[in-house]
Coordinates of C-alpha atoms in Angstrom, one line a residue:
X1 CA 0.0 0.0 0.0
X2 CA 1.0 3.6 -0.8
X3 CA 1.8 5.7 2.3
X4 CA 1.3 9.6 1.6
X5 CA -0.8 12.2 3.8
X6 CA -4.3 10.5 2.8
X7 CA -3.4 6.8 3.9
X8 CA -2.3 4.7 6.4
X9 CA 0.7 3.3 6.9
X10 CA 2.0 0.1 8.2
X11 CA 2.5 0.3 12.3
X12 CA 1.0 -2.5 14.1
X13 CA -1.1 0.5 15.6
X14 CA -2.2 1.9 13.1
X15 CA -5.9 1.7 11.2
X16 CA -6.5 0.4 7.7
X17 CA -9.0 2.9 6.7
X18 CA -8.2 6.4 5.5
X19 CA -8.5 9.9 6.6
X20 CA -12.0 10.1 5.0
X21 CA -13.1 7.8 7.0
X22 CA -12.0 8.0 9.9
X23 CA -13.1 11.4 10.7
X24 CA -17.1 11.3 10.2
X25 CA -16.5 8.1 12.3
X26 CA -14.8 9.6 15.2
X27 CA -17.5 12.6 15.1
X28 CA -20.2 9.6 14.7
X29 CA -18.3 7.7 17.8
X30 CA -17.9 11.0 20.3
X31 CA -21.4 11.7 19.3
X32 CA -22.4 8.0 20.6
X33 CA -20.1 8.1 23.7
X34 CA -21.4 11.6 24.8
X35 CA -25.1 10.7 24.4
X36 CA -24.8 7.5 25.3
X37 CA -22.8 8.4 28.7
X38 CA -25.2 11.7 29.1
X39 CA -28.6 9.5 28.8
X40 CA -27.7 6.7 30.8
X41 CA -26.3 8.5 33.7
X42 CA -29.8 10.8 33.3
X43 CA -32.1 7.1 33.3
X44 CA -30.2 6.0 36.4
X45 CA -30.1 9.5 38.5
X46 CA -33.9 10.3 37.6
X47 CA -34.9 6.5 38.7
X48 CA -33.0 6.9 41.6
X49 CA -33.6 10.5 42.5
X50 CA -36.7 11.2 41.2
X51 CA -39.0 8.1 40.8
X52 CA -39.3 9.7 37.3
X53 CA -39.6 6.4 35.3
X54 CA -43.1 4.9 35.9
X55 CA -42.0 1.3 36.1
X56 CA -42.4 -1.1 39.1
X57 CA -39.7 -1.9 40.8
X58 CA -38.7 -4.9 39.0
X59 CA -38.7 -3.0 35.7
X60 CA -37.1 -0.2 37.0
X61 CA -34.0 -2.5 38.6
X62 CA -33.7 -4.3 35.1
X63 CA -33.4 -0.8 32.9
X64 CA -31.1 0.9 35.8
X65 CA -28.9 -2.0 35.5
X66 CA -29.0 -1.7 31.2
X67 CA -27.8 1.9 31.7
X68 CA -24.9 0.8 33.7
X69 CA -24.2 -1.8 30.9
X70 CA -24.4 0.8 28.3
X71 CA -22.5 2.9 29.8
X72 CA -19.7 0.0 31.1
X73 CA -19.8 -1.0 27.0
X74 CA -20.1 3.1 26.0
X75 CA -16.5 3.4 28.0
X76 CA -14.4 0.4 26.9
X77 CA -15.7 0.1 23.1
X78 CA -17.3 3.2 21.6
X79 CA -14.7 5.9 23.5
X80 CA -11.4 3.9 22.9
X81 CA -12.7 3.8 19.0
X82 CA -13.4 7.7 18.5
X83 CA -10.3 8.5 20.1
X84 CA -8.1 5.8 17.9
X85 CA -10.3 7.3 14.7
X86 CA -8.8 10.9 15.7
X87 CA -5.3 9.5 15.6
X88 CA -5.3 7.7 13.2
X89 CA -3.8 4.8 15.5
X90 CA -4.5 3.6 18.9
X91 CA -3.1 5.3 21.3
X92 CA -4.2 4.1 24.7
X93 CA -1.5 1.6 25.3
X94 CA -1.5 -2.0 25.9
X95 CA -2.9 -1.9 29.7
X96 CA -5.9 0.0 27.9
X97 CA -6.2 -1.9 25.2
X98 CA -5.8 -5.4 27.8
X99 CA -8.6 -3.9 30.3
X100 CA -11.1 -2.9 27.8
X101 CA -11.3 -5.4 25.7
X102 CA -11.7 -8.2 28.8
X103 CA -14.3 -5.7 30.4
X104 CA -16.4 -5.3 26.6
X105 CA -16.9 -9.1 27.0
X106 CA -18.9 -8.0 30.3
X107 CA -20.6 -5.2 29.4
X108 CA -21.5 -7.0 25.6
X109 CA -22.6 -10.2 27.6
X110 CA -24.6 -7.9 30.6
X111 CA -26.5 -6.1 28.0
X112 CA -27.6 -8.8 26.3
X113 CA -28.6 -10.8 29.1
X114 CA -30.0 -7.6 30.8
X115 CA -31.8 -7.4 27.6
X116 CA -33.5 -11.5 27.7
X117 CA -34.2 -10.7 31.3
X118 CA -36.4 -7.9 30.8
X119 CA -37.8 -10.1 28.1
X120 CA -38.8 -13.1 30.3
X121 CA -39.8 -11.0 32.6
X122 CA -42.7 -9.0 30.7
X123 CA -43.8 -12.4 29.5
X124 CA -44.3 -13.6 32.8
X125 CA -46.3 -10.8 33.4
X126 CA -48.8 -11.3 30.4
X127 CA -48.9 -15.3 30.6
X128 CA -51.1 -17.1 33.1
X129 CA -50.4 -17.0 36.2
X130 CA -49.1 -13.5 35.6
X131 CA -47.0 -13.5 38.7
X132 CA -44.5 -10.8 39.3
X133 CA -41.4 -11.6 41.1
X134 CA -40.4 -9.7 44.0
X135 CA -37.7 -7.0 44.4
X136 CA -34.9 -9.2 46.0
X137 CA -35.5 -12.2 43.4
X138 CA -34.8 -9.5 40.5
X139 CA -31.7 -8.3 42.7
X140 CA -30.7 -12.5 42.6
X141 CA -31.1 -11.9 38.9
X142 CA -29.5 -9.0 38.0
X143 CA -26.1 -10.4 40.3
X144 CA -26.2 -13.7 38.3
X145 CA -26.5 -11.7 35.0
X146 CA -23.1 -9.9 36.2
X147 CA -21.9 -13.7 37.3
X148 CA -22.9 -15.2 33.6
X149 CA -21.5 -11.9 31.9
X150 CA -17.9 -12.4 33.4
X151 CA -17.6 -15.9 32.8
X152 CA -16.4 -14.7 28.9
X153 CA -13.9 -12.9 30.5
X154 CA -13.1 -15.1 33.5
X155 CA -11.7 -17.9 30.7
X156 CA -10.1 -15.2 28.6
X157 CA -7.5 -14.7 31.9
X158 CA -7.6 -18.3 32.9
X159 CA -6.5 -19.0 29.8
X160 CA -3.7 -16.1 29.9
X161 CA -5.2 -14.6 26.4
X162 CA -3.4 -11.3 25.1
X163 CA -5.3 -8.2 23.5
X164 CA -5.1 -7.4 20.2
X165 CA -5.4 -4.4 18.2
X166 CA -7.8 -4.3 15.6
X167 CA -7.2 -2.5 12.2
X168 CA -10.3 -3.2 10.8
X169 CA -12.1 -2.7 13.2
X170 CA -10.8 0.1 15.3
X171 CA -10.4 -1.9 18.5
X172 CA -9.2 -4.4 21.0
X173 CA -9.8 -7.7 21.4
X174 CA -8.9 -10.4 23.0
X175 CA -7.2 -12.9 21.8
X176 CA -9.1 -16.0 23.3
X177 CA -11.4 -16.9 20.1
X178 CA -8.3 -16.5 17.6
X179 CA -6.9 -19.4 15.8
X180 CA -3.7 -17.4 15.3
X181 CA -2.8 -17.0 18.6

């Protein structure tokens, strides 16, 4: 490939797309991680503070606890990739690069399982017997969601996986699921 003020060139670090790319995507990914940080802090503080989501409490635990997914997944996938579309490169360092990709496992894996138990849950409530469950059974829900979501990164460490950078895709990941490594 041709390296000249318009490509990229061929660091490790660096990402395979080119400068017209890269910037509407960084604009497109601060946009993301501002809103996305700004509305999910506002769900949680006006659920907490103000009782301002008419929910019961059950409802209101599950979307509370998919705001602090989004915002878990917000900080280690969306901001890392705006900032390494700025660049041009990553620039974060390995210890960044190590942490978030182990803790977008979690927060991918939370928010989807936030997601099914919200689900289940609203089904439950329109299929005989319509019971609810109560407030500390959600709680037991919500901690083994957190124990399920870690387990992706619990055998990523166990078995002493690296992070890699991604060109393509403007991130880290780990290396657990790659044949290469």
């Amino acid at each position: 490939m041709e390296t000249n003020d318009t490509t990229i060139g061929t660091d490790e670090y660096d990402v395979a797309w080119s400068l017209a790319v890269t910037i509407p995507l960084g604009i497109y990914k601060s946009s993301v991680t501002v809103i996305g940080l700004f509305g999910n802090m506002l769900v949680i503080f006006l659920s907490i503070k103000y009782d301002a989501l008419k929910l019961d409490h059950v409802s209101l635990l599950f979307v509370q606890n998919l705001a602090i997914a989004d915002i878990l997944f917000t900080v280690t996938s969306i901001f890392p990739g705006a900032v390494t579309a700025f660049a041009r490169k990553y620039i974060l360092g390995e210890v960044y690069c190590f942490v978030t990709a182990q803790l977008a496992i979690i927060a991918g894996n939370a928010n989807l399982l936030t997601v099914l138990g919200i689900t289940s849950y609203r089904l439950r409530l329109l299929t005989p017997p319509y019971k609810k469950i109560s407030r500390t059974a959600a709680k037991r829900i919500v901690a083994l969601i957190w124990l399920i979501a870690t387990t992706g990164t619990i055998l990523s460490l166990a078995y002493q996986s690296t992070s890699v950078f991604g060109k393509d895709l403007m991130g880290c990941f780990t290396t657990l699921w790659d044949n290469e490594a």
